[in-house]
């Protein structure tokens, strides 16, 4: 038995959910605990004891010396737990390298989907973001961080998170309208250029029909939640709705277009039962 700490709002938690489906886990084999990211409960002192980064997913088990707090480690654990099912890590060293390359690629800071969810390049874009539910998310986090850091000043996570979330809070709430906001707009603009370059590079390193070759591997299970989240953050309605994200990126990189390999791979992976079970719609 193990416990998976997760959230429906988390892309990286879905690496674990996809692995649970792909490896055929039964619901009675584990306990699932939702961590309310939208209300900042990932910062709760009891949760931070499990995961000092205050992120999901996390996985605990009596058989583990310490909790697993990286989606990649959780995926390896889940893969090993059902050795009778095909492994998500190919045997060929070349394909294994490809898997690791693809996983590292989508985990790069420059490809964080927070760019699409929270950042803005100008005042109208900021106003749109403020009108969305994410305004409340930033406020909830601030409230929880302030509360928990007062009761648990010894937790090292709180001070840096108060600072980074505070910058967003001040911009969203009109407390910062000067040069720091201009810097933030410029960083977001650069962020879209970097994001476009990252998507181009992904297209060039992807294999077909699946990300690392002829079968579904750990690489597919990392790229799916990342891209699904990016498409959804941009306002994608259908699973294959690339247009809203493409349009957003084109405001900074006019020539940007999703690559044909990426689209082909997405078509293949989204036809699998594992995908359909976890992504009846984008999230
Ligand atoms: N490197 C970690 C990243 C986990 C992560 O950033 N999770 C996000 C949700 S997708 C989170 O919990 N964010 C909460 C926060 O940073 O406050 C992994 O792959 O598991």
PDB file of C-alpha atoms and ligand atoms in Angstrom:
ATOM      1  CA  UNK A   1       0.000   0.000   0.000  1.00  0.00           C
ATOM      2  CA  UNK A   2       1.093   3.545  -0.679  1.00  0.00           C
ATOM      3  CA  UNK A   3      -0.438   7.015  -0.487  1.00  0.00           C
ATOM      4  CA  UNK A   4      -0.430   9.388  -3.429  1.00  0.00           C
ATOM      5  CA  UNK A   5      -0.799  13.085  -2.632  1.00  0.00           C
ATOM      6  CA  UNK A   6      -2.274  14.684  -5.701  1.00  0.00           C
ATOM      7  CA  UNK A   7      -4.447  17.437  -7.107  1.00  0.00           C
ATOM      8  CA  UNK A   8      -6.684  17.567 -10.150  1.00  0.00           C
ATOM      9  CA  UNK A   9      -5.190  21.042 -10.765  1.00  0.00           C
ATOM     10  CA  UNK A  10      -1.658  19.655 -11.056  1.00  0.00           C
ATOM     11  CA  UNK A  11      -0.066  18.635 -14.316  1.00  0.00           C
ATOM     12  CA  UNK A  12       2.848  16.790 -12.702  1.00  0.00           C
ATOM     13  CA  UNK A  13       0.515  14.768 -10.483  1.00  0.00           C
ATOM     14  CA  UNK A  14      -0.937  13.386 -13.706  1.00  0.00           C
ATOM     15  CA  UNK A  15       2.365  11.697 -14.496  1.00  0.00           C
ATOM     16  CA  UNK A  16       1.443   9.450 -11.571  1.00  0.00           C
ATOM     17  CA  UNK A  17      -2.210   9.061 -12.603  1.00  0.00           C
ATOM     18  CA  UNK A  18      -1.246   8.109 -16.142  1.00  0.00           C
ATOM     19  CA  UNK A  19       1.246   5.582 -14.750  1.00  0.00           C
ATOM     20  CA  UNK A  20      -1.389   4.106 -12.414  1.00  0.00           C
ATOM     21  CA  UNK A  21      -3.659   3.485 -15.399  1.00  0.00           C
ATOM     22  CA  UNK A  22      -0.951   2.314 -17.767  1.00  0.00           C
ATOM     23  CA  UNK A  23       0.420  -0.155 -15.213  1.00  0.00           C
ATOM     24  CA  UNK A  24      -3.037  -1.452 -14.292  1.00  0.00           C
ATOM     25  CA  UNK A  25      -3.175  -0.502 -10.597  1.00  0.00           C
ATOM     26  CA  UNK A  26      -6.446  -1.286  -8.825  1.00  0.00           C
ATOM     27  CA  UNK A  27      -8.013   1.378  -6.556  1.00  0.00           C
ATOM     28  CA  UNK A  28      -7.559  -0.879  -3.501  1.00  0.00           C
ATOM     29  CA  UNK A  29      -3.784  -0.898  -3.982  1.00  0.00           C
ATOM     30  CA  UNK A  30      -3.335   2.684  -2.818  1.00  0.00           C
ATOM     31  CA  UNK A  31      -4.874   5.679  -1.072  1.00  0.00           C
ATOM     32  CA  UNK A  32      -5.290   8.973  -2.843  1.00  0.00           C
ATOM     33  CA  UNK A  33      -5.236  12.251  -0.925  1.00  0.00           C
ATOM     34  CA  UNK A  34      -6.198  15.497  -2.629  1.00  0.00           C
ATOM     35  CA  UNK A  35      -4.087  18.541  -1.740  1.00  0.00           C
ATOM     36  CA  UNK A  36      -6.039  21.735  -2.395  1.00  0.00           C
ATOM     37  CA  UNK A  37      -3.536  23.755  -4.465  1.00  0.00           C
ATOM     38  CA  UNK A  38      -6.084  26.427  -5.296  1.00  0.00           C
ATOM     39  CA  UNK A  39      -6.427  27.211  -1.594  1.00  0.00           C
ATOM     40  CA  UNK A  40      -2.702  26.991  -0.833  1.00  0.00           C
ATOM     41  CA  UNK A  41      -3.014  23.801   1.253  1.00  0.00           C
ATOM     42  CA  UNK A  42       0.212  22.554  -0.306  1.00  0.00           C
ATOM     43  CA  UNK A  43       1.890  24.970   2.132  1.00  0.00           C
ATOM     44  CA  UNK A  44       0.238  23.443   5.236  1.00  0.00           C
ATOM     45  CA  UNK A  45       2.945  22.587   7.806  1.00  0.00           C
ATOM     46  CA  UNK A  46       1.886  18.918   7.926  1.00  0.00           C
ATOM     47  CA  UNK A  47       2.165  18.617   4.139  1.00  0.00           C
ATOM     48  CA  UNK A  48       5.504  20.442   4.002  1.00  0.00           C
ATOM     49  CA  UNK A  49       6.837  17.784   6.412  1.00  0.00           C
ATOM     50  CA  UNK A  50       6.093  15.238   3.676  1.00  0.00           C
ATOM     51  CA  UNK A  51       7.235  17.412   0.775  1.00  0.00           C
ATOM     52  CA  UNK A  52       9.537  20.304   1.783  1.00  0.00           C
ATOM     53  CA  UNK A  53       8.987  21.875  -1.662  1.00  0.00           C
ATOM     54  CA  UNK A  54       5.237  22.142  -1.001  1.00  0.00           C
ATOM     55  CA  UNK A  55       4.432  20.603  -4.381  1.00  0.00           C
ATOM     56  CA  UNK A  56       2.386  17.679  -5.654  1.00  0.00           C
ATOM     57  CA  UNK A  57       2.689  14.863  -6.403  1.00  0.00           C
ATOM     58  CA  UNK A  58       4.184  13.101  -3.361  1.00  0.00           C
ATOM     59  CA  UNK A  59       4.105   9.424  -2.554  1.00  0.00           C
ATOM     60  CA  UNK A  60       4.563   7.838   0.859  1.00  0.00           C
ATOM     61  CA  UNK A  61       4.788   4.190   1.837  1.00  0.00           C
ATOM     62  CA  UNK A  62       5.959   2.256   4.913  1.00  0.00           C
ATOM     63  CA  UNK A  63       8.434   0.542   2.625  1.00  0.00           C
ATOM     64  CA  UNK A  64      10.146   3.813   1.628  1.00  0.00           C
ATOM     65  CA  UNK A  65      12.854   5.454   3.761  1.00  0.00           C
ATOM     66  CA  UNK A  66      11.443   8.847   2.779  1.00  0.00           C
ATOM     67  CA  UNK A  67       8.598  10.231   0.677  1.00  0.00           C
ATOM     68  CA  UNK A  68       9.052  10.479  -3.079  1.00  0.00           C
ATOM     69  CA  UNK A  69       8.556  14.114  -4.098  1.00  0.00           C
ATOM     70  CA  UNK A  70       9.454  14.139  -7.803  1.00  0.00           C
ATOM     71  CA  UNK A  71       7.022  12.929 -10.463  1.00  0.00           C
ATOM     72  CA  UNK A  72       9.878  11.086 -12.227  1.00  0.00           C
ATOM     73  CA  UNK A  73      10.778   9.123  -9.054  1.00  0.00           C
ATOM     74  CA  UNK A  74       7.107   8.343  -8.445  1.00  0.00           C
ATOM     75  CA  UNK A  75       6.760   7.042 -11.974  1.00  0.00           C
ATOM     76  CA  UNK A  76       9.780   4.744 -11.491  1.00  0.00           C
ATOM     77  CA  UNK A  77       8.279   3.447  -8.238  1.00  0.00           C
ATOM     78  CA  UNK A  78       4.922   2.755  -9.901  1.00  0.00           C
ATOM     79  CA  UNK A  79       6.630   1.114 -12.848  1.00  0.00           C
ATOM     80  CA  UNK A  80       8.557  -1.244 -10.559  1.00  0.00           C
ATOM     81  CA  UNK A  81       5.420  -2.078  -8.532  1.00  0.00           C
ATOM     82  CA  UNK A  82       3.857  -4.053 -11.372  1.00  0.00           C
ATOM     83  CA  UNK A  83       6.767  -5.853 -13.048  1.00  0.00           C
ATOM     84  CA  UNK A  84       4.364  -8.228 -14.827  1.00  0.00           C
ATOM     85  CA  UNK A  85       3.225  -5.296 -16.997  1.00  0.00           C
ATOM     86  CA  UNK A  86       5.500  -3.891 -19.743  1.00  0.00           C
ATOM     87  CA  UNK A  87       8.024  -1.461 -18.291  1.00  0.00           C
ATOM     88  CA  UNK A  88       7.704   2.243 -19.048  1.00  0.00           C
ATOM     89  CA  UNK A  89      11.496   2.363 -19.358  1.00  0.00           C
ATOM     90  CA  UNK A  90      12.808   0.741 -22.542  1.00  0.00           C
ATOM     91  CA  UNK A  91      15.692  -1.690 -22.374  1.00  0.00           C
ATOM     92  CA  UNK A  92      17.697  -0.234 -25.226  1.00  0.00           C
ATOM     93  CA  UNK A  93      20.218   2.299 -23.830  1.00  0.00           C
ATOM     94  CA  UNK A  94      19.575   4.585 -26.783  1.00  0.00           C
ATOM     95  CA  UNK A  95      15.818   4.684 -26.155  1.00  0.00           C
ATOM     96  CA  UNK A  96      16.401   5.104 -22.407  1.00  0.00           C
ATOM     97  CA  UNK A  97      18.561   8.145 -23.137  1.00  0.00           C
ATOM     98  CA  UNK A  98      15.797   9.509 -25.365  1.00  0.00           C
ATOM     99  CA  UNK A  99      13.261   9.009 -22.562  1.00  0.00           C
ATOM    100  CA  UNK A 100      15.443  10.919 -20.085  1.00  0.00           C
ATOM    101  CA  UNK A 101      16.127  13.661 -22.633  1.00  0.00           C
ATOM    102  CA  UNK A 102      12.412  14.197 -23.273  1.00  0.00           C
ATOM    103  CA  UNK A 103      11.525  14.165 -19.569  1.00  0.00           C
ATOM    104  CA  UNK A 104      14.257  16.707 -18.793  1.00  0.00           C
ATOM    105  CA  UNK A 105      13.129  18.826 -21.735  1.00  0.00           C
ATOM    106  CA  UNK A 106       9.559  19.387 -20.540  1.00  0.00           C
ATOM    107  CA  UNK A 107      10.700  19.943 -16.948  1.00  0.00           C
ATOM    108  CA  UNK A 108      12.888  22.933 -17.884  1.00  0.00           C
ATOM    109  CA  UNK A 109      12.013  26.204 -16.151  1.00  0.00           C
ATOM    110  CA  UNK A 110      11.622  27.889 -19.548  1.00  0.00           C
ATOM    111  CA  UNK A 111       8.775  25.499 -20.329  1.00  0.00           C
ATOM    112  CA  UNK A 112       6.843  26.085 -17.108  1.00  0.00           C
ATOM    113  CA  UNK A 113       3.156  26.402 -17.969  1.00  0.00           C
ATOM    114  CA  UNK A 114       2.807  29.023 -15.213  1.00  0.00           C
ATOM    115  CA  UNK A 115       3.786  31.436 -17.984  1.00  0.00           C
ATOM    116  CA  UNK A 116       0.493  30.811 -19.770  1.00  0.00           C
ATOM    117  CA  UNK A 117      -1.545  30.532 -16.613  1.00  0.00           C
ATOM    118  CA  UNK A 118      -0.330  33.550 -14.668  1.00  0.00           C
ATOM    119  CA  UNK A 119       1.948  35.868 -16.622  1.00  0.00           C
ATOM    120  CA  UNK A 120       1.038  38.776 -18.895  1.00  0.00           C
ATOM    121  CA  UNK A 121       2.899  40.827 -21.503  1.00  0.00           C
ATOM    122  CA  UNK A 122       0.909  44.042 -21.248  1.00  0.00           C
ATOM    123  CA  UNK A 123      -1.940  45.723 -19.396  1.00  0.00           C
ATOM    124  CA  UNK A 124      -4.835  44.233 -21.433  1.00  0.00           C
ATOM    125  CA  UNK A 125      -3.440  40.725 -20.949  1.00  0.00           C
ATOM    126  CA  UNK A 126      -3.030  41.407 -17.243  1.00  0.00           C
ATOM    127  CA  UNK A 127      -6.646  42.598 -17.030  1.00  0.00           C
ATOM    128  CA  UNK A 128      -7.769  39.332 -18.668  1.00  0.00           C
ATOM    129  CA  UNK A 129      -5.792  37.309 -16.147  1.00  0.00           C
ATOM    130  CA  UNK A 130      -7.169  39.357 -13.268  1.00  0.00           C
ATOM    131  CA  UNK A 131     -10.709  38.599 -14.425  1.00  0.00           C
ATOM    132  CA  UNK A 132      -9.975  34.853 -14.352  1.00  0.00           C
ATOM    133  CA  UNK A 133     -10.103  32.556 -11.314  1.00  0.00           C
ATOM    134  CA  UNK A 134      -6.312  32.700 -10.971  1.00  0.00           C
ATOM    135  CA  UNK A 135      -6.524  36.056  -9.262  1.00  0.00           C
ATOM    136  CA  UNK A 136      -8.146  34.311  -6.286  1.00  0.00           C
ATOM    137  CA  UNK A 137      -5.508  31.584  -6.408  1.00  0.00           C
ATOM    138  CA  UNK A 138      -2.702  34.118  -5.893  1.00  0.00           C
ATOM    139  CA  UNK A 139      -4.608  35.748  -3.009  1.00  0.00           C
ATOM    140  CA  UNK A 140      -5.357  32.393  -1.346  1.00  0.00           C
ATOM    141  CA  UNK A 141      -1.712  31.427  -1.505  1.00  0.00           C
ATOM    142  CA  UNK A 142      -0.656  34.720   0.031  1.00  0.00           C
ATOM    143  CA  UNK A 143      -3.106  34.290   2.887  1.00  0.00           C
ATOM    144  CA  UNK A 144      -1.941  30.734   3.623  1.00  0.00           C
ATOM    145  CA  UNK A 145       1.754  31.553   3.312  1.00  0.00           C
ATOM    146  CA  UNK A 146       1.431  34.465   5.734  1.00  0.00           C
ATOM    147  CA  UNK A 147      -0.604  32.386   8.175  1.00  0.00           C
ATOM    148  CA  UNK A 148       1.654  29.331   8.123  1.00  0.00           C
ATOM    149  CA  UNK A 149       4.900  31.296   8.238  1.00  0.00           C
ATOM    150  CA  UNK A 150       3.644  33.086  11.379  1.00  0.00           C
ATOM    151  CA  UNK A 151       2.859  29.790  13.140  1.00  0.00           C
ATOM    152  CA  UNK A 152       5.897  27.913  11.718  1.00  0.00           C
ATOM    153  CA  UNK A 153       8.711  30.437  11.134  1.00  0.00           C
ATOM    154  CA  UNK A 154      11.243  27.569  11.072  1.00  0.00           C
ATOM    155  CA  UNK A 155       9.951  26.248   7.699  1.00  0.00           C
ATOM    156  CA  UNK A 156      12.503  27.415   5.062  1.00  0.00           C
ATOM    157  CA  UNK A 157      10.027  27.227   2.164  1.00  0.00           C
ATOM    158  CA  UNK A 158       7.826  30.099   3.284  1.00  0.00           C
ATOM    159  CA  UNK A 159      10.090  33.183   2.918  1.00  0.00           C
ATOM    160  CA  UNK A 160      11.047  32.632  -0.768  1.00  0.00           C
ATOM    161  CA  UNK A 161       7.495  31.658  -1.687  1.00  0.00           C
ATOM    162  CA  UNK A 162       6.080  34.749   0.055  1.00  0.00           C
ATOM    163  CA  UNK A 163       8.485  36.859  -2.015  1.00  0.00           C
ATOM    164  CA  UNK A 164       7.728  35.252  -5.408  1.00  0.00           C
ATOM    165  CA  UNK A 165       3.975  35.042  -4.857  1.00  0.00           C
ATOM    166  CA  UNK A 166       4.010  38.568  -3.358  1.00  0.00           C
ATOM    167  CA  UNK A 167       5.372  40.029  -6.576  1.00  0.00           C
ATOM    168  CA  UNK A 168       2.475  38.546  -8.536  1.00  0.00           C
ATOM    169  CA  UNK A 169       0.010  39.581  -5.841  1.00  0.00           C
ATOM    170  CA  UNK A 170       1.180  43.210  -5.941  1.00  0.00           C
ATOM    171  CA  UNK A 171       0.988  43.358  -9.738  1.00  0.00           C
ATOM    172  CA  UNK A 172      -2.441  41.676  -9.882  1.00  0.00           C
ATOM    173  CA  UNK A 173      -3.773  43.974  -7.170  1.00  0.00           C
ATOM    174  CA  UNK A 174      -2.500  47.239  -8.622  1.00  0.00           C
ATOM    175  CA  UNK A 175       0.006  47.792  -5.805  1.00  0.00           C
ATOM    176  CA  UNK A 176       2.848  47.667  -8.336  1.00  0.00           C
ATOM    177  CA  UNK A 177       2.294  49.694 -11.499  1.00  0.00           C
ATOM    178  CA  UNK A 178       5.816  51.008 -12.079  1.00  0.00           C
ATOM    179  CA  UNK A 179       9.110  49.683 -13.348  1.00  0.00           C
ATOM    180  CA  UNK A 180       8.829  46.280 -11.654  1.00  0.00           C
ATOM    181  CA  UNK A 181       5.602  45.658 -13.556  1.00  0.00           C
ATOM    182  CA  UNK A 182       7.295  46.746 -16.787  1.00  0.00           C
ATOM    183  CA  UNK A 183      10.148  44.324 -16.041  1.00  0.00           C
ATOM    184  CA  UNK A 184       7.583  41.584 -15.438  1.00  0.00           C
ATOM    185  CA  UNK A 185       5.851  42.303 -18.781  1.00  0.00           C
ATOM    186  CA  UNK A 186       9.260  42.124 -20.500  1.00  0.00           C
ATOM    187  CA  UNK A 187      10.106  38.838 -18.741  1.00  0.00           C
ATOM    188  CA  UNK A 188       6.747  37.390 -19.855  1.00  0.00           C
ATOM    189  CA  UNK A 189       7.409  38.459 -23.448  1.00  0.00           C
ATOM    190  CA  UNK A 190      10.797  36.739 -23.341  1.00  0.00           C
ATOM    191  CA  UNK A 191       9.059  33.787 -21.666  1.00  0.00           C
ATOM    192  CA  UNK A 192       6.817  33.297 -24.717  1.00  0.00           C
ATOM    193  CA  UNK A 193       9.841  33.415 -27.037  1.00  0.00           C
ATOM    194  CA  UNK A 194      11.587  30.783 -24.914  1.00  0.00           C
ATOM    195  CA  UNK A 195       8.420  28.696 -24.749  1.00  0.00           C
ATOM    196  CA  UNK A 196       8.124  28.754 -28.550  1.00  0.00           C
ATOM    197  CA  UNK A 197      11.779  27.707 -28.894  1.00  0.00           C
ATOM    198  CA  UNK A 198      11.162  24.874 -26.419  1.00  0.00           C
ATOM    199  CA  UNK A 199       8.166  23.638 -28.428  1.00  0.00           C
ATOM    200  CA  UNK A 200      10.214  23.740 -31.648  1.00  0.00           C
ATOM    201  CA  UNK A 201      12.978  21.759 -30.000  1.00  0.00           C
ATOM    202  CA  UNK A 202      10.498  19.239 -28.624  1.00  0.00           C
ATOM    203  CA  UNK A 203       9.184  18.739 -32.149  1.00  0.00           C
ATOM    204  CA  UNK A 204      12.692  18.057 -33.395  1.00  0.00           C
ATOM    205  CA  UNK A 205      13.545  15.450 -30.714  1.00  0.00           C
ATOM    206  CA  UNK A 206      10.188  13.617 -30.585  1.00  0.00           C
ATOM    207  CA  UNK A 207      10.012  10.144 -32.124  1.00  0.00           C
ATOM    208  CA  UNK A 208       6.923   8.566 -33.670  1.00  0.00           C
ATOM    209  CA  UNK A 209       4.512   6.929 -33.177  1.00  0.00           C
ATOM    210  CA  UNK A 210       5.259   7.525 -29.466  1.00  0.00           C
ATOM    211  CA  UNK A 211       7.623  10.018 -27.888  1.00  0.00           C
ATOM    212  CA  UNK A 212      10.637   7.711 -27.626  1.00  0.00           C
ATOM    213  CA  UNK A 213       9.759   5.140 -30.276  1.00  0.00           C
ATOM    214  CA  UNK A 214       7.426   2.261 -30.923  1.00  0.00           C
ATOM    215  CA  UNK A 215       5.687   2.046 -27.553  1.00  0.00           C
ATOM    216  CA  UNK A 216       4.403   4.201 -24.731  1.00  0.00           C
ATOM    217  CA  UNK A 217       7.155   5.072 -22.261  1.00  0.00           C
ATOM    218  CA  UNK A 218       7.767   7.313 -19.274  1.00  0.00           C
ATOM    219  CA  UNK A 219       8.499  10.110 -21.771  1.00  0.00           C
ATOM    220  CA  UNK A 220       4.920  10.114 -23.115  1.00  0.00           C
ATOM    221  CA  UNK A 221       3.616  10.107 -19.545  1.00  0.00           C
ATOM    222  CA  UNK A 222       5.544  13.319 -18.811  1.00  0.00           C
ATOM    223  CA  UNK A 223       4.882  15.186 -22.044  1.00  0.00           C
ATOM    224  CA  UNK A 224       1.135  14.489 -22.051  1.00  0.00           C
ATOM    225  CA  UNK A 225       0.258  16.303 -18.801  1.00  0.00           C
ATOM    226  CA  UNK A 226       2.590  19.170 -19.597  1.00  0.00           C
ATOM    227  CA  UNK A 227       1.129  19.786 -23.068  1.00  0.00           C
ATOM    228  CA  UNK A 228      -2.462  19.112 -21.954  1.00  0.00           C
ATOM    229  CA  UNK A 229      -2.021  21.737 -19.250  1.00  0.00           C
ATOM    230  CA  UNK A 230      -0.460  24.257 -21.627  1.00  0.00           C
ATOM    231  CA  UNK A 231      -3.301  23.805 -24.168  1.00  0.00           C
ATOM    232  CA  UNK A 232      -5.912  24.109 -21.425  1.00  0.00           C
ATOM    233  CA  UNK A 233      -4.249  27.147 -19.775  1.00  0.00           C
ATOM    234  CA  UNK A 234      -4.435  28.921 -23.135  1.00  0.00           C
ATOM    235  CA  UNK A 235      -8.186  28.240 -23.355  1.00  0.00           C
ATOM    236  CA  UNK A 236      -8.207  25.041 -25.408  1.00  0.00           C
ATOM    237  CA  UNK A 237     -11.620  23.404 -25.232  1.00  0.00           C
ATOM    238  CA  UNK A 238     -11.170  20.124 -27.116  1.00  0.00           C
ATOM    239  CA  UNK A 239      -8.322  17.704 -26.519  1.00  0.00           C
ATOM    240  CA  UNK A 240      -6.818  18.530 -29.931  1.00  0.00           C
ATOM    241  CA  UNK A 241      -7.344  22.283 -29.698  1.00  0.00           C
ATOM    242  CA  UNK A 242      -3.897  23.706 -30.520  1.00  0.00           C
ATOM    243  CA  UNK A 243      -5.176  27.040 -31.804  1.00  0.00           C
ATOM    244  CA  UNK A 244      -5.582  29.094 -28.618  1.00  0.00           C
ATOM    245  CA  UNK A 245      -2.008  28.349 -27.514  1.00  0.00           C
ATOM    246  CA  UNK A 246      -0.654  28.928 -31.006  1.00  0.00           C
ATOM    247  CA  UNK A 247      -2.456  32.274 -31.172  1.00  0.00           C
ATOM    248  CA  UNK A 248      -1.090  33.338 -27.784  1.00  0.00           C
ATOM    249  CA  UNK A 249       2.469  32.446 -28.758  1.00  0.00           C
ATOM    250  CA  UNK A 250       2.154  34.189 -32.138  1.00  0.00           C
ATOM    251  CA  UNK A 251       1.629  37.505 -30.346  1.00  0.00           C
ATOM    252  CA  UNK A 252       5.329  37.250 -29.461  1.00  0.00           C
ATOM    253  CA  UNK A 253       6.600  34.919 -32.205  1.00  0.00           C
ATOM    254  CA  UNK A 254       4.460  35.632 -35.312  1.00  0.00           C
ATOM    255  CA  UNK A 255       5.861  32.731 -37.337  1.00  0.00           C
ATOM    256  CA  UNK A 256       5.279  30.118 -34.638  1.00  0.00           C
ATOM    257  CA  UNK A 257       3.352  26.970 -35.584  1.00  0.00           C
ATOM    258  CA  UNK A 258       3.065  23.636 -33.813  1.00  0.00           C
ATOM    259  CA  UNK A 259       5.279  21.103 -35.552  1.00  0.00           C
ATOM    260  CA  UNK A 260       3.812  18.248 -37.546  1.00  0.00           C
ATOM    261  CA  UNK A 261       5.548  15.607 -35.401  1.00  0.00           C
ATOM    262  CA  UNK A 262       4.075  17.078 -32.217  1.00  0.00           C
ATOM    263  CA  UNK A 263       0.593  16.982 -33.720  1.00  0.00           C
ATOM    264  CA  UNK A 264       1.047  13.463 -35.023  1.00  0.00           C
ATOM    265  CA  UNK A 265       2.378  12.252 -31.669  1.00  0.00           C
ATOM    266  CA  UNK A 266      -0.525  13.935 -29.859  1.00  0.00           C
ATOM    267  CA  UNK A 267      -3.009  12.217 -32.178  1.00  0.00           C
ATOM    268  CA  UNK A 268      -1.408   8.833 -31.430  1.00  0.00           C
ATOM    269  CA  UNK A 269      -1.091   9.225 -27.693  1.00  0.00           C
ATOM    270  CA  UNK A 270      -4.552  10.756 -27.252  1.00  0.00           C
ATOM    271  CA  UNK A 271      -6.058   7.656 -28.894  1.00  0.00           C
ATOM    272  CA  UNK A 272      -4.738   5.400 -26.089  1.00  0.00           C
ATOM    273  CA  UNK A 273      -7.071   4.154 -23.348  1.00  0.00           C
ATOM    274  CA  UNK A 274      -4.741   5.551 -20.675  1.00  0.00           C
ATOM    275  CA  UNK A 275      -4.985   9.025 -22.165  1.00  0.00           C
ATOM    276  CA  UNK A 276      -8.762   8.865 -22.603  1.00  0.00           C
ATOM    277  CA  UNK A 277      -9.325   7.721 -19.024  1.00  0.00           C
ATOM    278  CA  UNK A 278      -7.259  10.567 -17.543  1.00  0.00           C
ATOM    279  CA  UNK A 279      -8.092  13.255 -20.106  1.00  0.00           C
ATOM    280  CA  UNK A 280     -11.762  13.018 -21.064  1.00  0.00           C
ATOM    281  CA  UNK A 281     -11.162  16.760 -21.447  1.00  0.00           C
ATOM    282  CA  UNK A 282      -8.114  18.987 -21.103  1.00  0.00           C
ATOM    283  CA  UNK A 283      -7.077  20.116 -17.610  1.00  0.00           C
TER     284      UNK A 283
HETATM  285  N1  LIG B   1       9.631  18.738 -10.117  1.00  0.00           N
HETATM  286  C1  LIG B   1       8.354  18.467  -9.502  1.00  0.00           C
HETATM  287  C2  LIG B   1       7.430  19.657  -9.757  1.00  0.00           C
HETATM  288  C3  LIG B   1       6.119  19.518  -9.030  1.00  0.00           C
HETATM  289  C4  LIG B   1       5.309  20.799  -9.146  1.00  0.00           C
HETATM  290  O1  LIG B   1       5.831  21.890  -9.413  1.00  0.00           O
HETATM  291  N2  LIG B   1       4.004  20.678  -8.919  1.00  0.00           N
HETATM  292  C5  LIG B   1       3.124  21.833  -8.986  1.00  0.00           C
HETATM  293  C6  LIG B   1       1.790  21.450  -9.556  1.00  0.00           C
HETATM  294  S1  LIG B   1       1.928  20.834 -11.193  1.00  0.00           S
HETATM  295  C7  LIG B   1       2.861  22.335  -7.585  1.00  0.00           C
HETATM  296  O2  LIG B   1       2.631  21.550  -6.690  1.00  0.00           O
HETATM  297  N3  LIG B   1       2.878  23.643  -7.408  1.00  0.00           N
HETATM  298  C8  LIG B   1       2.563  24.230  -6.170  1.00  0.00           C
HETATM  299  C9  LIG B   1       3.481  25.367  -5.869  1.00  0.00           C
HETATM  300  O3  LIG B   1       4.559  25.435  -6.452  1.00  0.00           O
HETATM  301  O4  LIG B   1       3.135  26.144  -5.009  1.00  0.00           O
HETATM  302  C10 LIG B   1       7.754  17.185 -10.058  1.00  0.00           C
HETATM  303  O5  LIG B   1       7.978  16.893 -11.234  1.00  0.00           O
HETATM  304  O6  LIG B   1       7.063  16.454  -9.313  1.00  0.00           O
END
